[in-house]
CSV table of C-alpha atoms in Angstrom, one decimal:
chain,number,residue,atom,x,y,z
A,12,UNK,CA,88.0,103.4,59.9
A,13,UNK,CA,89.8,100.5,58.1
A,14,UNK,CA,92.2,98.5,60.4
A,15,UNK,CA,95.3,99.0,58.5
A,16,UNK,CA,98.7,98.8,59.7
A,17,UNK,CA,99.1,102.8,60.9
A,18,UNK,CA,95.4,102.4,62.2
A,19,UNK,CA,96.4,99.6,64.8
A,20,UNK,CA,99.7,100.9,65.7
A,21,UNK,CA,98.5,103.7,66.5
A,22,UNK,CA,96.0,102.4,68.3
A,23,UNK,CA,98.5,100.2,70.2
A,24,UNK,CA,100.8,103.5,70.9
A,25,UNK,CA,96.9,104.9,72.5
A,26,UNK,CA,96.2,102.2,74.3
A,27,UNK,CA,99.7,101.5,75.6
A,28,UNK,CA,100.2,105.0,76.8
A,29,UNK,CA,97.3,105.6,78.6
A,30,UNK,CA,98.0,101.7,80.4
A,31,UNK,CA,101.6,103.4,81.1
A,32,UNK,CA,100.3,106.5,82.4
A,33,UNK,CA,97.7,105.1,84.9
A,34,UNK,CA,100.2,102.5,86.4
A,35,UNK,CA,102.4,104.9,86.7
A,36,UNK,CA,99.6,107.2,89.0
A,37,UNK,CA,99.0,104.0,90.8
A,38,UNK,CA,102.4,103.0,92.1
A,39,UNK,CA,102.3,106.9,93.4
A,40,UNK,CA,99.7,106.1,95.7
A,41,UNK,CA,100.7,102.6,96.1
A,42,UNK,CA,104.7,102.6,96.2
A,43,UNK,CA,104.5,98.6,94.5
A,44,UNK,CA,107.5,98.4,92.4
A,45,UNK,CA,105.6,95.9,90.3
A,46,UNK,CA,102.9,98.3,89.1
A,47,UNK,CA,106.4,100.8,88.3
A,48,UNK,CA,107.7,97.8,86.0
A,49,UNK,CA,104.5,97.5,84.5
A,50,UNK,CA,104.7,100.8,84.1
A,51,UNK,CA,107.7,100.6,82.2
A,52,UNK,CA,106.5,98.0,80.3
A,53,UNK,CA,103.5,100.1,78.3
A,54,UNK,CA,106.0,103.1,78.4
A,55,UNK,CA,108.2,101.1,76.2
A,56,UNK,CA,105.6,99.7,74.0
A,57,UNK,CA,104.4,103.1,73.4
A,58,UNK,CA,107.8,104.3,71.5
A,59,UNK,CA,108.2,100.7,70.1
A,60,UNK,CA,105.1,101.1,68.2
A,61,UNK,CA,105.6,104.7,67.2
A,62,UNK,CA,109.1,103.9,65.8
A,63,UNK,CA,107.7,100.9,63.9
A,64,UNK,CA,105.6,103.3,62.0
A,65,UNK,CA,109.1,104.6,60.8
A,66,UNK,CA,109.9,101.2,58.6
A,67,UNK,CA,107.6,102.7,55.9
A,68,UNK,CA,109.7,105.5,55.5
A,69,UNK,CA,112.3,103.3,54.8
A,70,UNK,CA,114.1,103.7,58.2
A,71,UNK,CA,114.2,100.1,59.0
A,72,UNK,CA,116.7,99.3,61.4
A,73,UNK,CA,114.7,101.8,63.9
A,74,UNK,CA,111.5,100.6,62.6
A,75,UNK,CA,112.1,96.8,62.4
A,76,UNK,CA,114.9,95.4,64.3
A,77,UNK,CA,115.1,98.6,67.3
A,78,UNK,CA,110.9,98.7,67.8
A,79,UNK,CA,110.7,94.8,67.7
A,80,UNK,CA,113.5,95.2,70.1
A,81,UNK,CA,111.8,97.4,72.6
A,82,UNK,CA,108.8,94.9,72.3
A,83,UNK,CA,110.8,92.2,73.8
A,84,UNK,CA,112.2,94.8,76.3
A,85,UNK,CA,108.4,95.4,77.6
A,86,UNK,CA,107.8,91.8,78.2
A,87,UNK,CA,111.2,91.8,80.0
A,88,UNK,CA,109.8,94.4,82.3
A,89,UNK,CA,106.1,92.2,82.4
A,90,UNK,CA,108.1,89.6,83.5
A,91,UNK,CA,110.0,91.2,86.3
A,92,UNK,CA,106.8,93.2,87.5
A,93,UNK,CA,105.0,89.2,87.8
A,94,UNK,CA,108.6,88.4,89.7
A,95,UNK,CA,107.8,91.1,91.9
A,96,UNK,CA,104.6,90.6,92.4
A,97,UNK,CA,104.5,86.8,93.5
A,98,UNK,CA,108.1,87.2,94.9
A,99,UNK,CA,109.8,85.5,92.7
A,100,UNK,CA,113.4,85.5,92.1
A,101,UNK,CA,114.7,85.2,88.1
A,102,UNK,CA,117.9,83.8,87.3
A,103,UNK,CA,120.0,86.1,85.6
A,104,UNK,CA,120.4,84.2,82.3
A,105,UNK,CA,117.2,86.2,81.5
A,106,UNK,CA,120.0,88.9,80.2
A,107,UNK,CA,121.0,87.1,77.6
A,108,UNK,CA,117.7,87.9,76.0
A,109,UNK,CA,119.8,91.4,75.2
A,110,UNK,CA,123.0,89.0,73.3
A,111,UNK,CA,120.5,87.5,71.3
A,112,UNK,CA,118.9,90.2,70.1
A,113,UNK,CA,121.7,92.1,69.7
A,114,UNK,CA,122.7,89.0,67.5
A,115,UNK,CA,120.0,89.5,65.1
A,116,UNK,CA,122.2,92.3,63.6
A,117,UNK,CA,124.5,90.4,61.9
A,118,UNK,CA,121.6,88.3,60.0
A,119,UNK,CA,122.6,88.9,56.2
A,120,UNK,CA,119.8,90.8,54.4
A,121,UNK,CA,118.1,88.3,52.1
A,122,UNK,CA,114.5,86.9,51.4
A,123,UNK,CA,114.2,85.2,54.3
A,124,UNK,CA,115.6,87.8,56.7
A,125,UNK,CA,111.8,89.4,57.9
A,126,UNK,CA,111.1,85.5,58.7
A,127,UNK,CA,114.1,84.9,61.0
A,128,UNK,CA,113.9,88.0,61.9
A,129,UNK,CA,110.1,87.7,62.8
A,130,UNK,CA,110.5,83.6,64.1
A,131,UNK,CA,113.0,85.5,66.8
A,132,UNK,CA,110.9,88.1,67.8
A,133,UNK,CA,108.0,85.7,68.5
A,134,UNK,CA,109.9,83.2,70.5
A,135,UNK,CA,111.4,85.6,72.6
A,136,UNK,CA,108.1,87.3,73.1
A,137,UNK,CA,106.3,83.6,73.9
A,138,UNK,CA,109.2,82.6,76.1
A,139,UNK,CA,109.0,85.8,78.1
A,140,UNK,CA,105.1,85.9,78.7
A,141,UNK,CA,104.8,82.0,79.4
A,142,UNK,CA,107.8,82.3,81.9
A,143,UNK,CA,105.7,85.0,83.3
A,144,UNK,CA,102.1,82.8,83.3
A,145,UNK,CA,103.9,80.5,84.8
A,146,UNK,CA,105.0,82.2,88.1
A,147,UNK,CA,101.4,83.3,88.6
A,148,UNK,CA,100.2,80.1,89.2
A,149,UNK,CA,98.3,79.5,92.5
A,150,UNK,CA,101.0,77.5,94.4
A,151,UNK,CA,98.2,76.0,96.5
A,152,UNK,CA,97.1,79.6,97.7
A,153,UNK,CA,94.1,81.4,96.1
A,154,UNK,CA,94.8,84.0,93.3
A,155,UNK,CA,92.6,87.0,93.0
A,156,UNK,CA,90.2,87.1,89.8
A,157,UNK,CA,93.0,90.0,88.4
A,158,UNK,CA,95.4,87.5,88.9
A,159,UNK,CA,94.0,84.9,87.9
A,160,UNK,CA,92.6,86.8,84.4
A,161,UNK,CA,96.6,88.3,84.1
A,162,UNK,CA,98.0,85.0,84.1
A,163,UNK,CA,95.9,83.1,81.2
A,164,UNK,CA,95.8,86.3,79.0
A,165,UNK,CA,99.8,86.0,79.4
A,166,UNK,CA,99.5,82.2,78.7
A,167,UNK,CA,97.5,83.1,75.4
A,168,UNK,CA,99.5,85.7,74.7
A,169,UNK,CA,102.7,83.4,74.7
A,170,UNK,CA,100.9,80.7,72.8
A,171,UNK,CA,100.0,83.1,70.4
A,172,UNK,CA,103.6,84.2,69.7
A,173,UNK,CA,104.6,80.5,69.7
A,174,UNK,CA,102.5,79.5,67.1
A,175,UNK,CA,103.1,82.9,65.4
A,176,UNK,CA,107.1,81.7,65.1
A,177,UNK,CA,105.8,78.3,64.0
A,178,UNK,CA,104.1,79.7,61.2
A,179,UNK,CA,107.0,82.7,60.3
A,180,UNK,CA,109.3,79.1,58.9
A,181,UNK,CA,106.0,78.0,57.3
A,182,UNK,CA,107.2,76.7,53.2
A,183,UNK,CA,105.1,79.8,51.2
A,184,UNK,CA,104.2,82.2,53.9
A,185,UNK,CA,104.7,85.8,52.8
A,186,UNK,CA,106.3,88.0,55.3
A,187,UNK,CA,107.3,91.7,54.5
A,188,UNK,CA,108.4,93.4,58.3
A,189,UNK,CA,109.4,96.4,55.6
A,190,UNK,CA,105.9,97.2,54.2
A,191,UNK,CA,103.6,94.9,57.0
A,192,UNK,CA,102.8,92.6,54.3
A,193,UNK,CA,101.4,89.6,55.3
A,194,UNK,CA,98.6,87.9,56.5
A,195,UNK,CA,100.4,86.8,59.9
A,196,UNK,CA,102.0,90.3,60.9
A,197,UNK,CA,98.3,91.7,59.7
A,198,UNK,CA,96.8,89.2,63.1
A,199,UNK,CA,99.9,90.5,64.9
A,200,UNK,CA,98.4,93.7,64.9
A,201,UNK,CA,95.3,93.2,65.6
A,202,UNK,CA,96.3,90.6,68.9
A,203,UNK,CA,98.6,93.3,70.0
A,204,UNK,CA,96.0,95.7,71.0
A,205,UNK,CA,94.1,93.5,72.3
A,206,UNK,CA,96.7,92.2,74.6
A,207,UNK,CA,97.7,95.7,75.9
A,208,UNK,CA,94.2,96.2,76.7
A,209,UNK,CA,93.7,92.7,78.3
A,210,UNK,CA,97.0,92.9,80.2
A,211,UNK,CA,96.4,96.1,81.9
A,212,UNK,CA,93.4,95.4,82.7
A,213,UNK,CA,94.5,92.4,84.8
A,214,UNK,CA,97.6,94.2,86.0
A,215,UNK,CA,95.3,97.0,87.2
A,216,UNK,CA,92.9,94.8,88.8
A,217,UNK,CA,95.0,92.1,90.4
A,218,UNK,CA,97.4,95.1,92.4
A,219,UNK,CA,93.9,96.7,93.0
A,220,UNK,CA,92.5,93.5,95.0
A,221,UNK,CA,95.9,93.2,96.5
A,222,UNK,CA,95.8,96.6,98.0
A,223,UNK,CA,92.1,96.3,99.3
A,224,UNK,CA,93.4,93.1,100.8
A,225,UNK,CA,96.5,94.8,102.6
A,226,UNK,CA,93.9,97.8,103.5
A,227,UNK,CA,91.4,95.2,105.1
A,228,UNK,CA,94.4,93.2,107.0
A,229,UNK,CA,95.9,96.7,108.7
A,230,UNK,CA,92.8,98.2,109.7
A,231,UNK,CA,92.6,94.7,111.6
A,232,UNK,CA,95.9,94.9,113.1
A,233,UNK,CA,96.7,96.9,116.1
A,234,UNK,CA,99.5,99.0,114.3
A,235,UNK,CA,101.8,98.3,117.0
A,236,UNK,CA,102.3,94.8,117.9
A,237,UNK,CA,100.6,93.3,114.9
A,238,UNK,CA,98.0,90.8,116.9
A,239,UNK,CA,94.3,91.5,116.3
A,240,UNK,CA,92.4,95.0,117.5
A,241,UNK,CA,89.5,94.9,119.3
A,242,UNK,CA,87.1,95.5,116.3
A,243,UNK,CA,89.0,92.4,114.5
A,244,UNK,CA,88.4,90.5,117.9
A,245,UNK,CA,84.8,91.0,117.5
A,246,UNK,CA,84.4,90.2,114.0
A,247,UNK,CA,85.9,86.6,114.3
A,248,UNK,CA,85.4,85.4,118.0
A,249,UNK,CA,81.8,84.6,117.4
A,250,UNK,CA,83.0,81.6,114.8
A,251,UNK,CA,85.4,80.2,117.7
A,252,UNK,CA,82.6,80.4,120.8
A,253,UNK,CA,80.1,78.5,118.9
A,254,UNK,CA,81.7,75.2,118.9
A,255,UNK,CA,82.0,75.5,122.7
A,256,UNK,CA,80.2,72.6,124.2
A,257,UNK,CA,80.3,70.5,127.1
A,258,UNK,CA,83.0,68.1,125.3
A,259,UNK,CA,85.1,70.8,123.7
A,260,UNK,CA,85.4,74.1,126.7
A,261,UNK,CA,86.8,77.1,125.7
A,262,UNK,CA,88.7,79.6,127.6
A,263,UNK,CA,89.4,83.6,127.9
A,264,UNK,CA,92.6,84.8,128.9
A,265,UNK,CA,92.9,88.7,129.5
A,266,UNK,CA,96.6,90.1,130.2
A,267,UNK,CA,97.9,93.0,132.3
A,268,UNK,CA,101.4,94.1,132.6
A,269,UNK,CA,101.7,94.8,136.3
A,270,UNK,CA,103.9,98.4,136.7
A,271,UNK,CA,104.0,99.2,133.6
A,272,UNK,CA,103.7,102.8,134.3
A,273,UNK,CA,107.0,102.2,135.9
A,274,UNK,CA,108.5,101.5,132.5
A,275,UNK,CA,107.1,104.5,130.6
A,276,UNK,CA,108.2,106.8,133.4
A,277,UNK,CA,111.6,105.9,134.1
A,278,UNK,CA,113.1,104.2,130.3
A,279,UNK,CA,110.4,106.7,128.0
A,280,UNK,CA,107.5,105.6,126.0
A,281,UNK,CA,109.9,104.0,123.3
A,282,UNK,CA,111.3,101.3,126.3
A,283,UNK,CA,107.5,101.0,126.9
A,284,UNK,CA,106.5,100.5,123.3
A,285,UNK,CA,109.0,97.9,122.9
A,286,UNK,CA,107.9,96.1,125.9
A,287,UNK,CA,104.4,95.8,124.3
A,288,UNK,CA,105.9,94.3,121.1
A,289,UNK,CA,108.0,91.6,123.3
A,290,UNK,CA,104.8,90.5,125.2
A,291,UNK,CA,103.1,90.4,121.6
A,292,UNK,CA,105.7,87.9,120.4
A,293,UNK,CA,105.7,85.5,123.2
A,294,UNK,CA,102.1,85.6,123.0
A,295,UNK,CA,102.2,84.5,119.4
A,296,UNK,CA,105.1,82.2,119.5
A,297,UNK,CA,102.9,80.5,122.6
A,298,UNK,CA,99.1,80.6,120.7
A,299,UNK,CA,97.8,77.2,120.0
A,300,UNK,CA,96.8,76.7,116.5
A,301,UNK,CA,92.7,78.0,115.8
A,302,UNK,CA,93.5,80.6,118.8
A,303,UNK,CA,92.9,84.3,118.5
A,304,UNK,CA,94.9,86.9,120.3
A,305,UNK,CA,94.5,90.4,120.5
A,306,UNK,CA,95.6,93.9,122.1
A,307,UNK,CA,92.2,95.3,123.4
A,308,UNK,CA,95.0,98.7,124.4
A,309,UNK,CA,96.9,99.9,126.4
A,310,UNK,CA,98.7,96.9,128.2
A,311,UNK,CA,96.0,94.9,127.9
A,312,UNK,CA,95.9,91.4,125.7
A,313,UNK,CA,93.7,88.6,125.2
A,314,UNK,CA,93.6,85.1,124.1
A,315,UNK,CA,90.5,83.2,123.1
A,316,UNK,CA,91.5,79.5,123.2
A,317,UNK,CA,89.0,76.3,121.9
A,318,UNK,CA,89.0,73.3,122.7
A,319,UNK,CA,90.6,73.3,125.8
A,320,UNK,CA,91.2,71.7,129.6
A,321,UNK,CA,92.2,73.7,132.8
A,322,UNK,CA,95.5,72.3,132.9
A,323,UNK,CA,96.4,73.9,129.1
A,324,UNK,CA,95.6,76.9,130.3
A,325,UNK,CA,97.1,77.3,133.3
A,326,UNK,CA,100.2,76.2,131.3
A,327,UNK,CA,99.8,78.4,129.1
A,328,UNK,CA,99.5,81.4,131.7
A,329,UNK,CA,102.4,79.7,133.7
A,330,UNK,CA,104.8,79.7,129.9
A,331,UNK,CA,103.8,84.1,129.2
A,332,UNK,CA,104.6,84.9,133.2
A,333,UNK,CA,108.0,83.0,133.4
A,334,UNK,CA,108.9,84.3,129.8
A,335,UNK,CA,107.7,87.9,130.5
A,336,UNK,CA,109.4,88.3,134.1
A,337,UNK,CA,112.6,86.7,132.5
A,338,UNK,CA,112.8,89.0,130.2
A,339,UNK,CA,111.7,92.3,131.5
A,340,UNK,CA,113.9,91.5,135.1
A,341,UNK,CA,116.9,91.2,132.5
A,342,UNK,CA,116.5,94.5,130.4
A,343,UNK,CA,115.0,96.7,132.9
A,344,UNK,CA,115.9,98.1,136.8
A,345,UNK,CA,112.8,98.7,138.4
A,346,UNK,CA,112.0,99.3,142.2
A,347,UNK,CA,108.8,97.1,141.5
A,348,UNK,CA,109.3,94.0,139.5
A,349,UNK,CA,107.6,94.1,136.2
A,350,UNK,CA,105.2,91.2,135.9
A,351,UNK,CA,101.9,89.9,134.2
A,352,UNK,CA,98.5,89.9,135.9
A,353,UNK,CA,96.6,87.2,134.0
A,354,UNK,CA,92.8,86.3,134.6
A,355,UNK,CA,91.3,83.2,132.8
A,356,UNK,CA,88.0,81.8,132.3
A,357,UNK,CA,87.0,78.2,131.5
A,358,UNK,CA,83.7,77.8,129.7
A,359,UNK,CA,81.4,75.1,127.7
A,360,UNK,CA,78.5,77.4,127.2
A,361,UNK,CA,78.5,80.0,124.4
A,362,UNK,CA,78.3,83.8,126.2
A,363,UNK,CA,75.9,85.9,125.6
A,364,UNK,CA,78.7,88.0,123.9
A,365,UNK,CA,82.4,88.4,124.1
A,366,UNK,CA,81.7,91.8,126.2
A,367,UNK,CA,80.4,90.0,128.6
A,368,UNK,CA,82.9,87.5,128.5
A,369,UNK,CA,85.4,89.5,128.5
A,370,UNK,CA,83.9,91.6,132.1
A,371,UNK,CA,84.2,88.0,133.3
A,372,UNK,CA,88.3,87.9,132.5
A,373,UNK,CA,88.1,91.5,133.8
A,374,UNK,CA,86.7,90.0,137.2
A,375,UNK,CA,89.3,87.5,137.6
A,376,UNK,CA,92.1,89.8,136.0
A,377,UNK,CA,91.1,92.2,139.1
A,378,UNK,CA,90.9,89.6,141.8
A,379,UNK,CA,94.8,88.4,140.6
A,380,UNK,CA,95.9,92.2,141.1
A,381,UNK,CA,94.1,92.2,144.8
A,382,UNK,CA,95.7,88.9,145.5
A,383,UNK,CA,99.4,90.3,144.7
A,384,UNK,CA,100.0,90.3,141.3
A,385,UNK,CA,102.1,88.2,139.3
A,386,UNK,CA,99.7,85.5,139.0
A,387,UNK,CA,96.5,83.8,137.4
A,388,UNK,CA,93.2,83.8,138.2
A,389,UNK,CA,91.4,81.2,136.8
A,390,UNK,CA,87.3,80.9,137.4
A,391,UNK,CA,86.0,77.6,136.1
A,392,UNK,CA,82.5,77.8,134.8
A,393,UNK,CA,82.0,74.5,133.5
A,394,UNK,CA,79.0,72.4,134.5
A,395,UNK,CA,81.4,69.5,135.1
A,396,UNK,CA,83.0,71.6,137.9
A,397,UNK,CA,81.0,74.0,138.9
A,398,UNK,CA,82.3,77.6,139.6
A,399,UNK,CA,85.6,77.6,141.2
A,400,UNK,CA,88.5,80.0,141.2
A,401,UNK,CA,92.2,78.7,141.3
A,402,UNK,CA,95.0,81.0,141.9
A,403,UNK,CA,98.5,80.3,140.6
């Protein structure tokens, strides 16, 4: 099959259509307004390209100046699914893309009208996909490899139209838009399909990663409060007890909301939920940085500190039971007050595991409910110590 002018374009329009229709499937499942706008994009490459088979008919303001048109209108629509995508905000100068084009209609027809009319469509083109490169860049955080791959085939994509406008004012250079004559709009072609292949591809695959990612971070989230779920607990408190030692103690917290029941009885489970999301917040706002907290369920939390002394934690404890009684004495009117149960561990020996660990917090949690509630239990185990329990 020779690789004429209809060949590729139609070609493009195959390529560009199925890119269209597959985004389109995806943002169904997905709901990413980026993948819709990219979406958009191949859609309108699609009819651009059939209508520039019109020119050799003769119908050349659809052909030329309305498909070329509709090319610069994808890449407007590339560009806002990148914006979307990195959350980026464009100025809205980018509209006047549309005046300039719309310009291009008063060009007088003449020899050199496919060349200005060609230099225009190329810079509009470059200055669209490099804009669009551009906001892909890492910004000191790592890209995935879709991400990555989407933003240097837009950068040679740009580059490509750049030095295609370059060579459209070239002294000698034949340029026919009417009849696809030369050897520049013949490349043209060629690139084009290409680049709708490339840049789906890399669309596809970088919203792809994205959503494995988001999949991977919710099934580690407790889908109520946000902090860790037991499983995620599991998975990355072995890194933090290993460099426990003897000069760098770590500590177990485990949290119970003391009458609770009271809450779910008397306000509904909604008052209750929303208790569990206020703990989860102070507990956050209060974590130390390289801590891990979690909801194990129910009304029970968790906090895995390193590096820590007695004093830190009992702090710590102190800072959630003021916050938590503050709060819960002010919203709710309970014959028992609402409080937190907190029992701590202090440690410079790695645990056999964090079950066993975490039976240890469950022995102290138990021993602060026998000894009244509202306070914290706190069993040293370090060799410098010995065992000893403090109540606060």
């Amino acid at each position: 099959m020779a690789l004429d002018p209809p060949t590729m374009l139609t070609i493009t329009v195959a390529l560009a259509a199925a890119a269209a229709l597959y985004l389109a499937v995806e943002w169904r499942s997905v709901r990413e307004r980026s993948l819709l706008y990219w979406s958009a994009g191949f859609a309108t490459i699609t009819v651009g390209s059939t209508l520039a088979l019109l020119r050799m008919s003769g119908h050349l303001l659809v052909g030329i100046w309305f498909a070329n048109g509709l090319l610069v209108l994808a890449h407007t629509f590339f560009l806002l699914g990148v914006a979307r995508f990195t959350e980026a905000r464009l100025s809205r100068r980018w509209w006047l893309i549309a005046v300039v084009w719309s310009a291009l209609l008063l060009l007088p027809d003449g020899p050199q009208w496919s060349k200005l009319m060609l230099m225009a469509n190329s810079l509009l083109v470059a200055l669209l996909s490099l804009r669009a490169s551009y906001l892909l860049r890492p910004h000191g955080k790592s890209l995935s490899v879709g991400a990555v791959q989407l933003r240097y085939v837009l950068l040679v994509h740009g580059a490509f139209y750049l030095a295609k406008a370059m060579t459209a004012v070239a002294p000698g250079a034949l340029i026919d838009l009417a009849a696809f004559r030369g050897e520049i709009i013949q490349i043209s072609l060629v690139e084009g399909a290409m680049a709708v292949m490339l840049i789906a591809l890399s669309m596809t695959g970088s919203e792809r990663y994205r959503r494995e990612k988001r999949i991977a971070r919710l099934a580690a989230r407790d889908p109520l409060t946000a902090l860790y779920n037991r499983r995620a607990l599991e998975v990355r408190a072995p890194r933090l007890l290993e460099d426990v030692s003897l000069t760098r103690p770590g500590a177990l917290l485990l949290i119970d909301i003391d009458n609770f029941k009271l809450i779910n009885d008397l306000f509904g489970h909604v008052a209750g939920d929303r208790l569990l999301v206020t703990l989860s917040e102070m507990i956050r706002s209060a974590l130390p940085e390289g801590a891990l907290a979690a909801r194990l369920g129910g009304d029970e939390f968790v906090i895995l500190l390193s590096d820590v002394r007695q004093e830190r934690v009992e702090a710590l404890g102190a800072t959630l039971r003021d916050q938590f009684h503050q709060s819960t004495s002010q919203t709710f009117n309970t014959p028992a007050p609402v409080t937190l149960s907190i029992g701590a561990n202090l440690f410079d020996q790695p645990p056999a595991s964090l079950a066993a660990l975490i039976e240890q917090g469950d022995a102290a949690l138990y021993d602060s409910k026998r000894g009244g509630r509202d306070s914290i239990r706190l069993v040293d185990r370090t060799q410098s110590v010995g065992e000893q329990a403090l109540s606060r």
